[in-house]
Amino acid sequence: MASPRGAATNPQVLTGANVVLPTGTVKNGTVAIDGTRIAGAPPADAAVLDVSGHWLVPGFVDLHNHGGGGASFSGTAEQILTAIRTHRAHGTTTLVASTVTDEMDLLVRQAGLLSELAEQGDIAGIHFEGPFISPCRKGAHSEALLRHPEPAEVRKLIDAARGQARMLTLAAELPGGIDSVRLLAEHGVIAAIGHTDATYEQTVDAIEAGATVATHLFNAMPALGHRTPGPVAALLEDERVTVELINDGTHLHPAALELAFHHAGADRVAFITDAMDAAGIGDGRYMLGPLEVEVSEGVARLVEGGSIAGSTLTLDRAFKRAVTVDRLPVEAAVQALSANPARLLGLSDRVGSLEPGKDADLVLLDADFDVRGVMRHGEWVVAPQLG
């Protein structure tokens, strides 16, 4: 793991890269690192690394991630750390750990474990996906374990997270849903609409109550209709809502991604992985909560029923696809993978952009947008590979 925030590391200066800043891309740019932070000017005794021909972008921020490296965020502390290390090697320097529907007592216990890791700085908090979701749109969640989002039940998870709950996905049309959205907003927890069978009108009501995120927009919700527009239209049209997108080529047709960017705008899109254990590993049999998953050719599906079961995505692949297949500007991809999720989490003062005073979290990419180095808090998680 990288050294704790505040630990001293050798000053460094990276020169010659295309540096993506909030104001645009600077060619032949320079980024200076002093200790764990980005410096405003190169320290006098800094080591200089020439990274000409490469890109420097902020470390990626993943709002929605269930695991990787053969390990799950529903597992033990060591398994959780394995998943964190896997995604860090692919450029994700800030990560929110997502749970999956399970027995309430198990979720409460897991929240306690994850909160300890959040307090240590290993993760940026907890996202509860389920059990407060619609059986009609359950996806890879156990229907037998689903329940209504009654505020008292939602409060159990908030309390168990000890101030580390960042987001909770729920179907607001279920009994207690709107009241739970209000409860989440009052406690500073993001209320995300997802795995929902809500109408357009019900979704508007949820947004008015305080919901601000669409959990993997388009997936696990009714399709956009011309007479019954459903949640997609409500979530896209409201400027208060950030929409998650899984840009792996499986969950979304390129036209759907383009539609989301066109209507929401680049400042309201957050690319996520929704990754499960197989991310960074490969095909095989895995568990997602209590359900068995078969991964074949990189696509995860439930063994029973065949529903898509999360993804095997890492954010470096989402970035590369965005700029090479979807033809998004690099700056828009950086917004979707770093700046927007950082802002949503309230971490913009620390991460999400390459600015002086912020954490020295960055990703070094080559001309083909493949990862050639990852730095977190001033330390190379993946040492630069420039040959």
mmCIF file of C-alpha atoms in Angstrom, residues 92-316:
data_model
loop_
_atom_site.group_PDB
_atom_site.id
_atom_site.type_symbol
_atom_site.label_atom_id
_atom_site.label_comp_id
_atom_site.label_asym_id
_atom_site.label_seq_id
_atom_site.Cartn_x
_atom_site.Cartn_y
_atom_site.Cartn_z
ATOM 1 C CA THR A 92 -7.799 4.140 -9.573
ATOM 2 C CA THR A 93 -6.220 6.070 -6.726
ATOM 3 C CA THR A 94 -9.518 6.899 -4.971
ATOM 4 C CA LEU A 95 -12.140 4.192 -4.594
ATOM 5 C CA VAL A 96 -15.519 3.786 -2.906
ATOM 6 C CA ALA A 97 -16.187 0.179 -1.897
ATOM 7 C CA SER A 98 -19.604 -1.142 -2.903
ATOM 8 C CA THR A 99 -21.496 -3.886 -1.116
ATOM 9 C CA VAL A 100 -24.085 -6.163 -2.701
ATOM 10 C CA THR A 101 -27.458 -7.350 -1.354
ATOM 11 C CA ASP A 102 -27.104 -9.741 1.577
ATOM 12 C CA GLU A 103 -28.614 -10.450 4.987
ATOM 13 C CA MET A 104 -28.927 -7.209 6.940
ATOM 14 C CA ASP A 105 -26.755 -8.395 9.818
ATOM 15 C CA LEU A 106 -23.987 -9.335 7.370
ATOM 16 C CA LEU A 107 -24.189 -5.917 5.699
ATOM 17 C CA VAL A 108 -23.998 -4.215 9.093
ATOM 18 C CA ARG A 109 -20.932 -6.258 9.992
ATOM 19 C CA GLN A 110 -19.266 -5.569 6.634
ATOM 20 C CA ALA A 111 -19.967 -1.862 7.023
ATOM 21 C CA GLY A 112 -18.017 -1.920 10.275
ATOM 22 C CA LEU A 113 -15.007 -3.530 8.583
ATOM 23 C CA LEU A 114 -15.108 -1.206 5.583
ATOM 24 C CA SER A 115 -15.432 1.842 7.819
ATOM 25 C CA GLU A 116 -12.153 0.923 9.521
ATOM 26 C CA LEU A 117 -10.403 0.820 6.142
ATOM 27 C CA ALA A 118 -11.994 4.141 5.214
ATOM 28 C CA GLU A 119 -10.740 5.685 8.439
ATOM 29 C CA GLN A 120 -7.244 4.460 7.536
ATOM 30 C CA GLY A 121 -7.506 6.085 4.107
ATOM 31 C CA ASP A 122 -7.494 2.859 2.104
ATOM 32 C CA ILE A 123 -10.935 3.563 0.612
ATOM 33 C CA ALA A 124 -12.949 6.764 0.263
ATOM 34 C CA GLY A 125 -16.070 5.351 1.902
ATOM 35 C CA ILE A 126 -18.865 2.853 1.404
ATOM 36 C CA HIS A 127 -21.578 2.507 -1.226
ATOM 37 C CA PHE A 128 -24.517 0.259 -0.331
ATOM 38 C CA GLU A 129 -26.075 -1.238 -3.466
ATOM 39 C CA GLY A 130 -29.069 -3.133 -2.195
ATOM 40 C CA PRO A 131 -30.996 -4.560 -0.479
ATOM 41 C CA PHE A 132 -33.471 -1.686 -0.994
ATOM 42 C CA ILE A 133 -34.071 -2.299 -4.700
ATOM 43 C CA SER A 134 -36.879 -3.481 -6.953
ATOM 44 C CA PRO A 135 -37.344 -7.212 -7.509
ATOM 45 C CA CYS A 136 -38.419 -6.300 -11.052
ATOM 46 C CA ARG A 137 -34.960 -4.818 -11.739
ATOM 47 C CA LYS A 138 -32.812 -6.810 -9.348
ATOM 48 C CA GLY A 139 -30.065 -7.699 -11.822
ATOM 49 C CA ALA A 140 -27.399 -9.736 -10.007
ATOM 50 C CA HIS A 141 -28.960 -9.370 -6.552
ATOM 51 C CA SER A 142 -30.686 -12.144 -4.605
ATOM 52 C CA GLU A 143 -34.436 -11.548 -4.762
ATOM 53 C CA ALA A 144 -34.988 -13.463 -1.530
ATOM 54 C CA LEU A 145 -32.876 -10.916 0.362
ATOM 55 C CA LEU A 146 -34.459 -7.733 -0.996
ATOM 56 C CA ARG A 147 -36.474 -5.491 1.294
ATOM 57 C CA HIS A 148 -38.325 -2.183 1.246
ATOM 58 C CA PRO A 149 -36.292 0.969 1.936
ATOM 59 C CA GLU A 150 -37.944 1.791 5.228
ATOM 60 C CA PRO A 151 -36.041 4.659 6.895
ATOM 61 C CA ALA A 152 -35.362 2.653 10.065
ATOM 62 C CA GLU A 153 -33.682 -0.074 7.996
ATOM 63 C CA VAL A 154 -31.678 2.414 5.946
ATOM 64 C CA ARG A 155 -30.589 4.105 9.173
ATOM 65 C CA LYS A 156 -29.077 0.814 10.380
ATOM 66 C CA LEU A 157 -26.589 0.868 7.517
ATOM 67 C CA ILE A 158 -25.801 4.553 7.923
ATOM 68 C CA ASP A 159 -25.072 4.028 11.620
ATOM 69 C CA ALA A 160 -23.012 0.887 10.975
ATOM 70 C CA ALA A 161 -20.782 2.829 8.577
ATOM 71 C CA ARG A 162 -19.744 5.246 11.373
ATOM 72 C CA GLY A 163 -19.683 8.315 9.165
ATOM 73 C CA GLN A 164 -18.142 6.502 6.179
ATOM 74 C CA ALA A 165 -21.337 5.893 4.174
ATOM 75 C CA ARG A 166 -20.976 7.843 0.928
ATOM 76 C CA MET A 167 -23.834 6.525 -1.195
ATOM 77 C CA LEU A 168 -26.826 4.198 -1.070
ATOM 78 C CA THR A 169 -28.703 2.923 -4.104
ATOM 79 C CA LEU A 170 -32.430 2.396 -3.749
ATOM 80 C CA ALA A 171 -35.651 2.092 -5.721
ATOM 81 C CA ALA A 172 -37.510 5.181 -4.553
ATOM 82 C CA GLU A 173 -40.898 3.914 -5.749
ATOM 83 C CA LEU A 174 -40.906 1.204 -3.072
ATOM 84 C CA PRO A 175 -42.615 1.806 0.296
ATOM 85 C CA GLY A 176 -40.464 4.163 2.364
ATOM 86 C CA GLY A 177 -38.354 5.146 -0.624
ATOM 87 C CA ILE A 178 -38.954 8.891 -0.712
ATOM 88 C CA ASP A 179 -38.643 9.207 3.061
ATOM 89 C CA SER A 180 -35.357 7.311 2.891
ATOM 90 C CA VAL A 181 -34.065 9.644 0.180
ATOM 91 C CA ARG A 182 -34.767 12.550 2.545
ATOM 92 C CA LEU A 183 -33.052 10.690 5.404
ATOM 93 C CA LEU A 184 -29.953 10.077 3.317
ATOM 94 C CA ALA A 185 -29.802 13.704 2.218
ATOM 95 C CA GLU A 186 -30.113 14.870 5.830
ATOM 96 C CA HIS A 187 -27.152 12.684 6.810
ATOM 97 C CA GLY A 188 -24.952 13.788 3.920
ATOM 98 C CA VAL A 189 -25.174 10.409 2.156
ATOM 99 C CA ILE A 190 -25.722 10.387 -1.606
ATOM 100 C CA ALA A 191 -29.111 8.941 -2.513
ATOM 101 C CA ALA A 192 -28.723 7.100 -5.821
ATOM 102 C CA ILE A 193 -31.650 5.927 -7.918
ATOM 103 C CA GLY A 194 -31.058 2.500 -9.410
ATOM 104 C CA HIS A 195 -32.318 -1.060 -9.787
ATOM 105 C CA THR A 196 -35.653 0.688 -10.046
ATOM 106 C CA ASP A 197 -38.991 0.274 -11.811
ATOM 107 C CA ALA A 198 -39.976 3.892 -11.120
ATOM 108 C CA THR A 199 -42.038 6.006 -13.450
ATOM 109 C CA TYR A 200 -40.846 9.378 -14.716
ATOM 110 C CA GLU A 201 -43.021 11.127 -12.128
ATOM 111 C CA GLN A 202 -41.764 8.972 -9.241
ATOM 112 C CA THR A 203 -38.183 9.639 -10.261
ATOM 113 C CA VAL A 204 -38.826 13.396 -10.355
ATOM 114 C CA ASP A 205 -40.244 13.135 -6.833
ATOM 115 C CA ALA A 206 -37.108 11.308 -5.673
ATOM 116 C CA ILE A 207 -34.856 14.000 -7.160
ATOM 117 C CA GLU A 208 -36.908 16.714 -5.474
ATOM 118 C CA ALA A 209 -36.487 14.810 -2.197
ATOM 119 C CA GLY A 210 -32.702 14.887 -2.599
ATOM 120 C CA ALA A 211 -31.522 12.081 -4.915
ATOM 121 C CA THR A 212 -28.452 13.198 -6.882
ATOM 122 C CA VAL A 213 -27.058 10.107 -8.653
ATOM 123 C CA ALA A 214 -28.296 7.641 -11.267
ATOM 124 C CA THR A 215 -26.811 4.228 -10.525
ATOM 125 C CA HIS A 216 -25.435 2.857 -13.827
ATOM 126 C CA LEU A 217 -27.872 4.798 -15.991
ATOM 127 C CA PHE A 218 -29.894 2.694 -18.478
ATOM 128 C CA ASN A 219 -28.969 -0.573 -16.718
ATOM 129 C CA ALA A 220 -31.474 -2.174 -14.303
ATOM 130 C CA MET A 221 -34.228 0.356 -15.024
ATOM 131 C CA PRO A 222 -37.033 0.722 -17.595
ATOM 132 C CA ALA A 223 -35.958 1.728 -21.082
ATOM 133 C CA LEU A 224 -36.606 5.237 -22.334
ATOM 134 C CA GLY A 225 -40.058 5.342 -23.932
ATOM 135 C CA HIS A 226 -41.791 8.037 -25.941
ATOM 136 C CA ARG A 227 -45.038 7.786 -23.936
ATOM 137 C CA THR A 228 -43.621 6.446 -20.693
ATOM 138 C CA PRO A 229 -40.187 8.084 -20.465
ATOM 139 C CA GLY A 230 -39.425 6.416 -17.144
ATOM 140 C CA PRO A 231 -36.450 7.210 -14.911
ATOM 141 C CA VAL A 232 -33.899 7.682 -17.699
ATOM 142 C CA ALA A 233 -35.477 10.912 -18.947
ATOM 143 C CA ALA A 234 -35.916 12.328 -15.443
ATOM 144 C CA LEU A 235 -32.334 11.538 -14.465
ATOM 145 C CA LEU A 236 -30.834 12.934 -17.662
ATOM 146 C CA GLU A 237 -32.763 16.184 -17.687
ATOM 147 C CA ASP A 238 -32.132 17.348 -14.123
ATOM 148 C CA GLU A 239 -28.936 19.351 -13.616
ATOM 149 C CA ARG A 240 -28.690 18.190 -9.999
ATOM 150 C CA VAL A 241 -28.118 14.563 -11.027
ATOM 151 C CA THR A 242 -24.812 12.893 -11.868
ATOM 152 C CA VAL A 243 -25.230 9.826 -14.076
ATOM 153 C CA GLU A 244 -23.009 6.770 -13.706
ATOM 154 C CA LEU A 245 -22.034 4.976 -16.919
ATOM 155 C CA ILE A 246 -20.290 1.597 -17.314
ATOM 156 C CA ASN A 247 -18.179 2.135 -20.424
ATOM 157 C CA ASP A 248 -17.072 -1.442 -21.128
ATOM 158 C CA GLY A 249 -18.756 -2.016 -24.500
ATOM 159 C CA THR A 250 -21.136 -4.550 -22.931
ATOM 160 C CA HIS A 251 -23.412 -2.557 -20.651
ATOM 161 C CA LEU A 252 -24.017 0.295 -23.105
ATOM 162 C CA HIS A 253 -24.288 0.747 -26.843
ATOM 163 C CA PRO A 254 -22.058 3.640 -27.969
ATOM 164 C CA ALA A 255 -25.190 5.561 -29.012
ATOM 165 C CA ALA A 256 -26.548 5.338 -25.454
ATOM 166 C CA LEU A 257 -23.295 6.724 -24.088
ATOM 167 C CA GLU A 258 -23.387 9.533 -26.636
ATOM 168 C CA LEU A 259 -26.994 10.287 -25.684
ATOM 169 C CA ALA A 260 -26.042 10.558 -22.010
ATOM 170 C CA PHE A 261 -23.129 12.890 -22.716
ATOM 171 C CA HIS A 262 -25.220 15.026 -25.044
ATOM 172 C CA HIS A 263 -28.095 15.523 -22.591
ATOM 173 C CA ALA A 264 -26.267 15.500 -19.257
ATOM 174 C CA GLY A 265 -23.109 17.233 -20.440
ATOM 175 C CA ALA A 266 -19.533 16.309 -19.618
ATOM 176 C CA ASP A 267 -19.761 17.749 -16.105
ATOM 177 C CA ARG A 268 -22.579 15.408 -15.049
ATOM 178 C CA VAL A 269 -21.172 12.026 -16.137
ATOM 179 C CA ALA A 270 -19.160 9.689 -13.916
ATOM 180 C CA PHE A 271 -17.602 6.581 -15.420
ATOM 181 C CA ILE A 272 -17.655 3.674 -12.970
ATOM 182 C CA THR A 273 -16.500 0.077 -13.142
ATOM 183 C CA ASP A 274 -19.225 -1.762 -11.180
ATOM 184 C CA ALA A 275 -16.379 -4.276 -11.062
ATOM 185 C CA MET A 276 -16.639 -7.666 -9.405
ATOM 186 C CA ASP A 277 -13.951 -10.147 -8.323
ATOM 187 C CA ALA A 278 -12.852 -11.071 -11.862
ATOM 188 C CA ALA A 279 -11.604 -7.550 -12.689
ATOM 189 C CA GLY A 280 -7.880 -7.790 -13.366
ATOM 190 C CA ILE A 281 -7.982 -11.613 -13.298
ATOM 191 C CA GLY A 282 -9.945 -13.196 -16.149
ATOM 192 C CA ASP A 283 -12.602 -15.742 -16.997
ATOM 193 C CA GLY A 284 -13.875 -18.335 -14.523
ATOM 194 C CA ARG A 285 -16.428 -18.936 -11.777
ATOM 195 C CA TYR A 286 -16.839 -16.334 -9.025
ATOM 196 C CA MET A 287 -19.276 -15.320 -6.306
ATOM 197 C CA LEU A 288 -21.081 -11.982 -6.183
ATOM 198 C CA GLY A 289 -22.530 -11.870 -2.695
ATOM 199 C CA PRO A 290 -24.479 -15.126 -2.352
ATOM 200 C CA LEU A 291 -24.834 -15.648 -6.138
ATOM 201 C CA GLU A 292 -22.560 -17.606 -8.477
ATOM 202 C CA VAL A 293 -21.200 -15.834 -11.548
ATOM 203 C CA GLU A 294 -19.656 -17.180 -14.749
ATOM 204 C CA VAL A 295 -17.191 -14.882 -16.508
ATOM 205 C CA SER A 296 -16.660 -15.713 -20.185
ATOM 206 C CA GLU A 297 -14.714 -13.528 -22.625
ATOM 207 C CA GLY A 298 -14.633 -10.830 -19.977
ATOM 208 C CA VAL A 299 -18.418 -10.649 -19.495
ATOM 209 C CA ALA A 300 -19.839 -11.582 -16.078
ATOM 210 C CA ARG A 301 -23.260 -13.235 -15.938
ATOM 211 C CA LEU A 302 -25.188 -15.064 -13.241
ATOM 212 C CA VAL A 303 -24.963 -18.837 -13.578
ATOM 213 C CA GLU A 304 -28.677 -19.012 -12.805
ATOM 214 C CA GLY A 305 -30.714 -16.733 -15.075
ATOM 215 C CA GLY A 306 -27.895 -15.214 -17.110
ATOM 216 C CA SER A 307 -28.256 -11.604 -15.929
ATOM 217 C CA ILE A 308 -25.194 -9.391 -16.349
ATOM 218 C CA ALA A 309 -23.439 -9.450 -12.975
ATOM 219 C CA GLY A 310 -21.342 -6.332 -12.661
ATOM 220 C CA SER A 311 -18.289 -6.046 -14.874
ATOM 221 C CA THR A 312 -14.647 -6.991 -15.184
ATOM 222 C CA LEU A 313 -13.809 -3.391 -16.063
ATOM 223 C CA THR A 314 -10.936 -1.305 -14.750
ATOM 224 C CA LEU A 315 -11.013 2.468 -15.160
ATOM 225 C CA ASP A 316 -7.943 2.606 -17.390
#
